[in-house]
C-alpha positions as semicolon CSV with decimal commas, in nm:
position;residue;x (nm);y (nm);z (nm)
1;M;0,015;-0,001;-0,004
2;G;0,290;0,231;0,078
3;L;0,421;0,198;-0,292
4;S;0,076;0,300;-0,428
5;T;0,154;0,648;-0,302
6;A;0,356;0,923;-0,493
7;P;0,625;0,931;-0,593
8;V;0,613;0,566;-0,709
9;A;0,234;0,593;-0,748
10;A;0,159;0,228;-0,840
11;F;-0,200;0,308;-0,738
12;Y;-0,331;-0,039;-0,866
13;L;-0,164;-0,188;-0,582
14;A;-0,421;-0,031;-0,350
15;W;-0,700;-0,242;-0,483
16;L;-0,526;-0,548;-0,358
17;A;-0,284;-0,434;-0,070
18;L;-0,578;-0,477;0,197
19;I;-0,659;-0,834;0,131
20;P;-0,374;-0,979;0,371
21;L;-0,498;-0,754;0,658
22;W;-0,853;-0,843;0,587
23;F;-0,772;-1,212;0,562
24;F;-0,567;-1,239;0,871
25;T;-0,818;-1,040;1,049
26;F;-1,097;-1,261;1,020
27;K;-0,972;-1,614;0,913
28;T;-0,899;-1,698;1,300
29;E;-1,196;-1,824;1,469
30;N;-1,295;-1,602;1,764
31;P;-1,273;-1,772;2,111
32;Q;-1,611;-1,882;2,281
33;K;-1,589;-1,625;2,569
34;I;-1,517;-1,261;2,400
35;T;-1,351;-1,011;2,614
36;L;-1,207;-0,684;2,563
37;K;-0,853;-0,817;2,648
38;S;-0,891;-1,104;2,408
39;L;-0,988;-0,862;2,122
40;I;-0,706;-0,632;2,193
41;F;-0,424;-0,852;2,278
42;N;-0,387;-1,108;2,009
43;N;-0,209;-1,173;1,674
44;Q;-0,485;-1,012;1,479
45;T;-0,417;-0,677;1,646
46;L;-0,031;-0,721;1,592
47;I;-0,088;-0,800;1,226
48;A;-0,290;-0,489;1,194
49;L;-0,024;-0,273;1,355
50;A;0,248;-0,415;1,144
51;W;0,030;-0,352;0,820
52;G;-0,017;0,015;0,971
53;L;0,345;0,059;1,024
54;G;0,443;-0,051;0,687
55;Y;0,197;0,162;0,517
56;H;0,229;0,489;0,707
57;G;0,607;0,439;0,754
58;L;0,697;0,377;0,405
59;A;0,454;0,663;0,279
60;L;0,568;0,914;0,540
61;F;0,942;0,809;0,516
62;W;1,004;1,166;0,352
63;I;0,964;1,325;0,718
64;T;1,322;1,196;0,781
65;G;1,424;1,469;0,510
66;I;1,410;1,742;0,780
67;H;1,765;1,591;0,895
68;P;2,013;1,724;0,902
69;M;1,898;2,053;1,093
70;T;2,255;2,170;1,153
71;W;2,172;2,496;0,952
72;M;1,928;2,576;1,257
73;G;2,220;2,518;1,514
74;V;2,085;2,168;1,593
75;P;2,366;1,905;1,645
76;W;2,385;1,631;1,394
77;L;2,302;1,360;1,621
78;A;2,029;1,543;1,792
79;S;1,887;1,609;1,448
80;L;1,900;1,266;1,353
81;L;1,714;1,182;1,671
82;I;1,442;1,454;1,608
83;A;1,391;1,333;1,249
84;I;1,340;0,943;1,370
85;F;1,118;1,060;1,667
86;C;0,892;1,250;1,416
87;W;0,871;0,978;1,181
88;L;0,815;0,701;1,436
89;F;0,551;0,928;1,621
90;I;0,353;1,018;1,320
91;T;0,378;0,651;1,179
92;F;0,256;0,502;1,497
93;W;-0,044;0,744;1,494
94;G;-0,149;0,604;1,171
95;A;-0,098;0,231;1,272
96;I;-0,310;0,276;1,570
97;L;-0,601;0,344;1,331
98;V;-0,548;0,032;1,151
99;S;-0,533;-0,161;1,487
100;L;-0,844;0,019;1,610
101;W;-1,023;-0,088;1,288
102;S;-0,937;-0,443;1,336
103;I;-1,049;-0,446;1,692
104;I;-1,390;-0,289;1,632
105;V;-1,479;-0,499;1,317
106;R;-1,380;-0,812;1,516
107;L;-1,589;-0,698;1,796
108;F;-1,884;-0,653;1,574
109;D;-1,825;-0,982;1,404
110;S;-1,788;-1,178;1,743
111;I;-2,132;-1,091;1,857
112;K;-2,325;-1,410;1,854
113;S;-2,692;-1,444;1,698
114;H;-2,913;-1,740;1,699
115;N;-3,077;-1,635;1,390
116;V;-3,029;-1,859;1,091
117;Y;-2,941;-1,578;0,831
118;F;-2,641;-1,443;1,049
119;K;-2,525;-1,814;1,050
120;H;-2,505;-1,814;0,671
121;P;-2,151;-1,776;0,541
122;L;-2,234;-1,533;0,267
123;I;-2,451;-1,322;0,506
124;K;-2,164;-1,313;0,756
125;S;-1,926;-1,197;0,477
126;C;-2,150;-0,927;0,375
127;S;-2,205;-0,796;0,722
128;R;-1,804;-0,788;0,767
129;I;-1,753;-0,588;0,449
130;L;-2,019;-0,322;0,550
131;W;-1,872;-0,288;0,904
132;G;-1,536;-0,295;0,758
133;V;-1,589;-0,023;0,504
134;A;-1,796;0,192;0,742
135;I;-1,547;0,181;1,033
136;W;-1,247;0,257;0,801
137;C;-1,424;0,562;0,677
138;L;-1,557;0,672;1,021
139;L;-1,201;0,647;1,150
140;E;-1,061;0,843;0,873
141;S;-1,306;1,103;0,906
142;I;-1,242;1,146;1,291
143;W;-0,861;1,119;1,204
144;S;-0,910;1,394;0,961
145;Q;-1,000;1,641;1,229
146;S;-0,700;1,606;1,433
147;P;-0,363;1,777;1,382
148;L;-0,179;1,507;1,242
149;W;-0,362;1,382;0,888
150;W;-0,198;1,300;0,574
151;T;-0,226;0,933;0,479
152;S;-0,576;0,842;0,375
153;L;-0,620;0,554;0,140
154;S;-0,793;0,797;-0,111
155;Y;-0,440;0,978;-0,175
156;T;-0,291;0,642;-0,308
157;Q;-0,503;0,717;-0,629
158;S;-0,365;1,040;-0,703
159;P;-0,207;1,180;-0,921
160;D;-0,259;0,889;-1,196
161;N;-0,605;0,756;-1,153
162;L;-0,799;1,055;-1,216
163;A;-1,109;0,843;-1,316
164;I;-1,163;0,718;-1,001
165;L;-1,080;1,035;-0,809
166;Q;-1,375;1,202;-1,016
167;L;-1,592;1,035;-0,753
168;S;-1,464;1,249;-0,486
169;K;-1,707;1,531;-0,623
170;L;-1,998;1,323;-0,468
171;S;-1,875;1,262;-0,117
172;G;-1,492;1,367;-0,079
173;F;-1,225;1,137;-0,033
174;S;-1,419;0,910;0,185
175;L;-1,615;0,782;-0,150
176;V;-1,255;0,681;-0,292
177;T;-1,148;0,514;0,048
178;A;-1,480;0,329;0,067
179;A;-1,447;0,172;-0,279
180;I;-1,081;0,071;-0,224
181;V;-1,175;-0,094;0,119
182;M;-1,485;-0,267;-0,046
183;V;-1,309;-0,411;-0,321
184;N;-1,043;-0,557;-0,102
185;G;-1,303;-0,694;0,134
186;L;-1,505;-0,866;-0,137
187;I;-1,177;-1,032;-0,241
188;A;-1,056;-1,111;0,075
189;E;-1,395;-1,260;0,193
190;S;-1,400;-1,470;-0,127
191;F;-1,102;-1,642;-0,017
192;I;-1,220;-1,696;0,346
193;L;-1,533;-1,849;0,206
194;S;-1,367;-2,089;-0,018
195;K;-1,133;-2,187;0,277
196;E;-1,377;-2,230;0,547
197;N;-1,642;-2,412;0,347
198;R;-1,579;-2,586;0,010
199;Q;-1,940;-2,584;-0,052
200;S;-1,927;-2,195;-0,076
201;I;-1,735;-2,204;-0,390
202;K;-1,979;-2,049;-0,597
203;Q;-2,048;-1,766;-0,356
204;S;-1,683;-1,712;-0,324
205;L;-1,650;-1,668;-0,711
206;G;-1,975;-1,452;-0,690
207;L;-1,780;-1,215;-0,456
208;I;-1,490;-1,202;-0,682
209;L;-1,699;-1,116;-0,967
210;S;-1,885;-0,856;-0,769
211;A;-1,543;-0,679;-0,681
212;I;-1,466;-0,691;-1,045
213;I;-1,802;-0,546;-1,164
214;F;-1,789;-0,276;-0,862
215;V;-1,447;-0,160;-0,938
216;A;-1,504;-0,150;-1,332
217;S;-1,834;0,034;-1,277
218;L;-1,687;0,285;-1,067
219;H;-1,414;0,337;-1,323
220;I;-1,648;0,371;-1,599
221;I;-1,854;0,654;-1,386
222;G;-1,558;0,837;-1,310
223;F;-1,416;0,824;-1,645
224;N;-1,740;0,967;-1,796
225;H;-1,716;1,257;-1,546
226;Y;-1,355;1,302;-1,660
227;N;-1,461;1,330;-2,015
228;N;-1,729;1,581;-1,953
229;P;-1,582;1,910;-2,127
230;L;-1,503;2,202;-1,909
231;I;-1,703;2,494;-2,010
232;D;-1,525;2,825;-1,875
233;S;-1,611;3,169;-2,008
234;E;-1,337;3,392;-2,111
235;K;-1,488;3,658;-1,914
236;D;-1,378;3,444;-1,605
237;Q;-1,029;3,394;-1,695
238;I;-0,756;3,490;-1,474
239;K;-0,396;3,511;-1,622
240;V;-0,181;3,408;-1,341
241;G;0,213;3,441;-1,309
242;I;0,369;3,188;-1,068
243;I;0,726;3,265;-0,901
244;Q;0,917;2,956;-0,778
245;G;1,208;3,127;-0,586
246;N;1,409;2,822;-0,514
247;I;1,544;2,955;-0,175
248;P;1,690;2,643;0,026
249;N;1,588;2,628;0,380
250;T;1,953;2,616;0,494
251;I;1,973;2,987;0,365
252;K;1,612;3,087;0,383
253;L;1,615;3,283;0,717
254;Y;1,970;3,412;0,704
255;P;2,094;3,739;0,543
256;G;2,227;3,550;0,213
257;G;1,877;3,381;0,168
258;L;1,701;3,698;0,258
259;Q;1,880;3,909;-0,003
260;K;1,835;3,621;-0,251
261;A;1,495;3,609;-0,182
262;I;1,398;3,974;-0,219
263;E;1,616;3,984;-0,541
264;G;1,447;3,680;-0,716
265;Y;1,096;3,762;-0,631
266;T;1,132;4,141;-0,729
267;K;1,292;4,013;-1,058
268;G;1,026;3,754;-1,111
269;Y;0,747;3,998;-1,033
270;K;0,874;4,249;-1,281
271;I;0,917;3,999;-1,576
272;L;0,562;3,832;-1,525
273;A;0,410;4,198;-1,455
274;N;0,564;4,306;-1,818
275;E;0,435;3,998;-1,976
276;G;0,084;4,107;-1,913
277;V;-0,042;3,878;-1,629
278;D;-0,328;3,981;-1,441
279;L;-0,240;3,831;-1,090
280;I;0,118;3,713;-0,934
281;I;0,117;3,446;-0,698
282;T;0,442;3,354;-0,448
283;P;0,498;3,073;-0,224
284;E;0,454;3,033;0,133
285;T;0,684;3,279;0,327
286;A;0,858;3,374;-0,003
287;L;0,962;3,701;0,191
288;P;1,007;3,596;0,546
289;F;0,920;3,930;0,687
290;D;0,608;4,112;0,846
291;W;0,427;4,341;0,606
292;H;0,558;4,676;0,759
293;Y;0,911;4,554;0,676
294;I;0,809;4,472;0,316
295;V;0,692;4,804;0,250
296;T;0,970;4,994;0,398
297;N;1,284;4,779;0,345
298;T;1,242;4,568;0,008
299;S;1,274;4,637;-0,350
300;I;0,957;4,466;-0,444
301;Y;0,701;4,707;-0,291
302;P;0,832;5,003;-0,506
303;E;0,801;4,752;-0,806
304;I;0,451;4,681;-0,722
305;L;0,377;5,071;-0,722
306;T;0,552;5,093;-1,067
307;Q;0,406;4,790;-1,256
308;K;0,074;4,805;-1,075
309;V;-0,025;4,436;-1,115
310;P;-0,169;4,269;-0,796
311;I;0,033;3,999;-0,602
312;I;-0,037;3,747;-0,351
313;L;0,257;3,760;-0,134
314;G;0,373;3,507;0,122
315;A;0,493;3,656;0,434
316;F;0,473;3,643;0,812
317;G;0,188;3,829;0,982
318;T;0,161;3,906;1,340
319;K;-0,121;3,816;1,584
320;N;-0,073;3,925;1,954
321;S;0,275;3,828;2,030
322;S;0,309;3,564;1,777
323;Y;0,375;3,533;1,409
324;T;0,149;3,370;1,140
325;N;0,214;3,219;0,832
326;S;0,007;3,441;0,595
327;L;-0,073;3,517;0,220
328;F;-0,110;3,904;0,167
329;M;-0,332;4,017;-0,101
330;V;-0,161;4,344;-0,245
331;T;-0,364;4,540;-0,491
332;A;-0,209;4,713;-0,801
333;E;-0,197;5,031;-0,595
334;G;0,005;4,855;-0,338
335;E;-0,271;4,856;-0,056
336;L;-0,324;4,553;0,135
337;L;-0,667;4,425;0,045
338;N;-0,671;4,110;0,236
339;R;-0,461;3,863;0,452
340;F;-0,501;3,487;0,517
341;D;-0,346;3,331;0,809
342;K;-0,263;2,966;0,807
343;I;-0,528;2,761;1,012
344;K;-0,377;2,411;0,987
345;L;-0,025;2,434;1,153
346;V;0,237;2,154;1,141
347;P;0,258;1,979;1,462
348;L;0,619;1,971;1,595
349;G;0,714;2,200;1,303
350;E;0,526;2,528;1,351
351;Y;0,404;2,460;1,702
352;I;0,422;2,195;1,976
353;P;0,116;2,015;2,085
354;F;0,093;1,943;2,436
355;Q;0,360;2,192;2,517
356;S;0,399;2,107;2,866
357;V;0,489;1,778;2,791
358;L;0,632;1,741;2,445
359;G;0,816;2,074;2,483
360;K;1,052;1,909;2,737
361;I;1,140;1,638;2,502
362;I;1,152;1,815;2,153
363;N;1,242;2,179;2,065
364;R;1,044;2,319;1,767
365;L;1,171;2,240;1,435
366;S;1,163;2,616;1,324
367;P;1,428;2,878;1,352
368;L;1,160;3,144;1,453
369;D;1,194;3,319;1,789
370;T;0,823;3,228;1,863
371;H;0,557;2,967;1,793
372;L;0,332;3,055;1,501
373;A;-0,033;3,138;1,547
374;A;-0,315;2,971;1,387
375;G;-0,565;3,162;1,181
376;N;-0,941;3,178;1,215
377;T;-1,140;2,917;1,036
378;N;-1,393;3,152;0,924
379;Q;-1,142;3,346;0,700
380;I;-1,265;3,479;0,350
381;F;-0,986;3,571;0,111
382;R;-1,103;3,835;-0,142
383;T;-0,908;3,940;-0,439
384;P;-0,961;4,191;-0,727
385;F;-1,076;3,878;-0,924
386;G;-1,335;3,729;-0,680
387;Q;-1,315;3,534;-0,379
388;A;-1,041;3,267;-0,353
389;I;-0,974;2,929;-0,164
390;V;-0,657;2,935;0,004
391;G;-0,446;2,642;0,125
392;I;-0,104;2,714;0,271
393;C;0,124;2,412;0,273
394;Y;-0,009;2,157;0,519
395;E;-0,372;2,252;0,462
396;S;-0,371;2,069;0,135
397;A;-0,441;1,741;0,324
398;F;-0,778;1,873;0,476
399;S;-1,073;1,840;0,253
400;E;-1,299;2,035;0,503
401;H;-1,078;2,330;0,483
402;F;-1,116;2,376;0,100
403;R;-1,494;2,274;0,109
404;R;-1,588;2,536;0,354
405;Q;-1,435;2,805;0,151
406;T;-1,587;2,679;-0,174
407;K;-1,924;2,662;-0,007
408;Q;-1,872;3,033;0,124
409;G;-1,824;3,148;-0,252
410;G;-1,477;3,067;-0,347
411;E;-1,425;3,074;-0,703
412;F;-1,079;2,941;-0,782
413;I;-0,808;2,783;-0,557
414;I;-0,450;2,925;-0,462
415;T;-0,208;2,693;-0,263
416;A;0,138;2,812;-0,165
417;S;0,417;2,588;0,014
418;N;0,755;2,564;0,075
419;N;0,859;2,192;0,083
420;A;1,227;2,282;0,066
421;H;1,356;2,076;0,332
422;Y;1,224;1,727;0,239
423;S;1,290;1,469;-0,033
424;A;1,133;1,452;-0,354
425;A;0,874;1,239;-0,240
426;M;0,713;1,486;-0,014
427;P;0,633;1,761;-0,302
428;A;0,512;1,475;-0,525
429;Q;0,259;1,375;-0,248
430;H;0,182;1,745;-0,178
431;H;0,084;1,779;-0,561
432;A;-0,120;1,455;-0,535
433;Q;-0,326;1,587;-0,234
434;D;-0,386;1,923;-0,418
435;I;-0,522;1,726;-0,709
436;I;-0,793;1,574;-0,508
437;R;-0,878;1,918;-0,356
438;A;-0,938;2,058;-0,708
439;I;-1,146;1,769;-0,818
440;E;-1,356;1,763;-0,476
441;S;-1,423;2,140;-0,530
442;D;-1,478;2,149;-0,913
443;R;-1,211;2,443;-0,899
444;W;-0,928;2,554;-1,116
445;M;-0,596;2,562;-0,902
446;A;-0,264;2,768;-0,907
447;R;0,008;2,618;-0,691
448;A;0,306;2,840;-0,601
449;T;0,581;2,653;-0,423
450;N;0,943;2,749;-0,305
451;T;1,141;2,468;-0,475
452;G;0,858;2,263;-0,660
453;Y;0,624;2,136;-0,765
454;S;0,444;2,439;-0,850
455;A;0,164;2,390;-1,093
456;I;-0,161;2,476;-1,271
457;I;-0,438;2,198;-1,227
458;N;-0,805;2,194;-1,374
459;P;-1,124;2,089;-1,196
460;H;-1,070;1,758;-1,364
461;G;-0,736;1,698;-1,183
462;Q;-0,536;1,742;-1,509
463;T;-0,184;1,892;-1,432
464;L;-0,164;2,159;-1,709
465;W;0,183;2,273;-1,614
466;I;0,426;2,151;-1,352
467;S;0,752;2,291;-1,243
468;N;1,085;2,108;-1,209
469;L;1,229;2,040;-0,867
470;N;1,497;2,284;-0,700
471;T;1,499;2,537;-0,981
472;Y;1,409;2,902;-1,027
473;E;1,103;2,918;-1,238
474;L;0,862;3,173;-1,374
475;H;0,547;3,057;-1,547
476;Q;0,233;3,240;-1,671
477;G;-0,096;3,051;-1,740
478;S;-0,455;3,069;-1,704
479;I;-0,705;2,962;-1,436
480;Y;-1,083;3,030;-1,438
481;R;-1,348;3,153;-1,186
482;R;-1,625;2,901;-1,134
483;Q;-1,947;2,915;-0,923
484;T;-2,050;2,529;-0,941
485;Q;-2,127;2,335;-0,597
486;T;-2,058;1,979;-0,624
487;L;-2,274;1,715;-0,417
488;Y;-1,955;1,714;-0,176
489;V;-1,942;2,088;-0,134
490;Q;-2,303;2,109;-0,069
491;W;-2,364;1,824;0,173
492;G;-2,008;1,715;0,295
493;D;-1,922;1,370;0,381
494;W;-2,248;1,205;0,362
495;L;-2,152;0,852;0,257
496;T;-1,967;0,785;0,588
497;K;-2,282;0,905;0,784
498;V;-2,503;0,667;0,577
499;L;-2,245;0,380;0,602
500;V;-2,240;0,429;0,986
501;I;-2,611;0,437;1,007
502;L;-2,654;0,125;0,823
503;S;-2,388;-0,057;1,024
504;I;-2,563;0,044;1,327
505;I;-2,892;-0,089;1,207
506;L;-2,715;-0,418;1,116
507;L;-2,548;-0,436;1,439
508;G;-2,873;-0,373;1,626
509;V;-3,060;-0,636;1,420
510;K;-2,777;-0,902;1,498
511;V;-2,769;-0,798;1,870
512;Q;-3,162;-0,809;1,899
513;L;-3,174;-1,157;1,721
514;G;-2,897;-1,279;1,935
515;Q;-3,126;-1,239;2,249
516;Y;-3,340;-1,531;2,121
């Protein structure tokens, strides 16, 4: 499953990689007397934990790219230990979700029922499939509300399987996750049926056939959506210019890097303005100063007054006694029209959760003199070209962050990120996340990054342009304003709610029948 994620992006493996986990979760007969201890402390839980460690550990191995942090004054050995700690902490966080799934589905399955229907092998298999899909989707939904969130099963299909990703317009990433779990569950249950009861061969083949028909049907439906023409009016066109500054983190917040950033973004702004773009976009903290300093001490502000082209500028804002990671909307007249403060801050990077405990173990992984402050969740980012949907770096993983802004009238997406301190796997996965957000919201997207990948993505998830890594690049392209509202934008993740309700009803019937 880890290999199905970018940059390897062997997305087809995801449709099979859950089968061993599912098989070993249910192949062992439950003991006659079920206790919470017997459900938790057994081989099935260990297998689930191992599967979770393998998937999340491999998919998130790029986190170790924060080492070495000697440029921040962190000793080499301490830097290595910090990197390993962060990787293991986040990996275990994801693996616990898989273990919880294993425990809960086995708990549901272990409930005895004297009704003849619940003793039928095919009914048992179908019940486990419903519970398995519903519980996985529910756990991912809860997990996505936490500060640590990245490796949903759905992102294994991005960037290459755009057909199946079109279904996220209906109920967000959960529909793709549900499809993956269901197909794996159908195939795994067919093996379990044939192994436990040789008389169930026909039913076993029926489950495999159902899996094939199901996955083929979903891809056909998605492919039809993918082939629907995008109808965008010329009056809604915005010619954007993207500056990829390519300032390595090792020098980014030091005099040499600061000067290089000022010169690079000023030069890029001037070139793109002369090429006739409507709006220029810079990455997250492109100029790592506060707004007042940019106005009074940098060469880019006088250039804005001369060229008179609006710019979205990544910089630091201030909030009380802390900094904010912000995007500033600067008009053609050099006035500050709007500001968006990053809401989803990176744990252990931009702030330390449980500061009183973890703060004693690990120092912040940022050279700033203070922790960053999170922005308010109800922010609206207005531009001279309409309301924008904004995601700053880590926020690309959070579907609800984009859905909220789209529902409030956002017409196009702007994402800005840094990513300079990670391996090539991280920007590849980041780009994959943004593709899903563009599809879910049915919006055009412009991505501006420090070292790559910057890109322009259309509402079908097609990448119309993508930058190279670790290069200074300027690009001009077009995005379009849109006012559509997908079913997901209107109703949110309704599928998980429906699955949970159906699971509770099925469990209630089983429990009730088990009393007789």
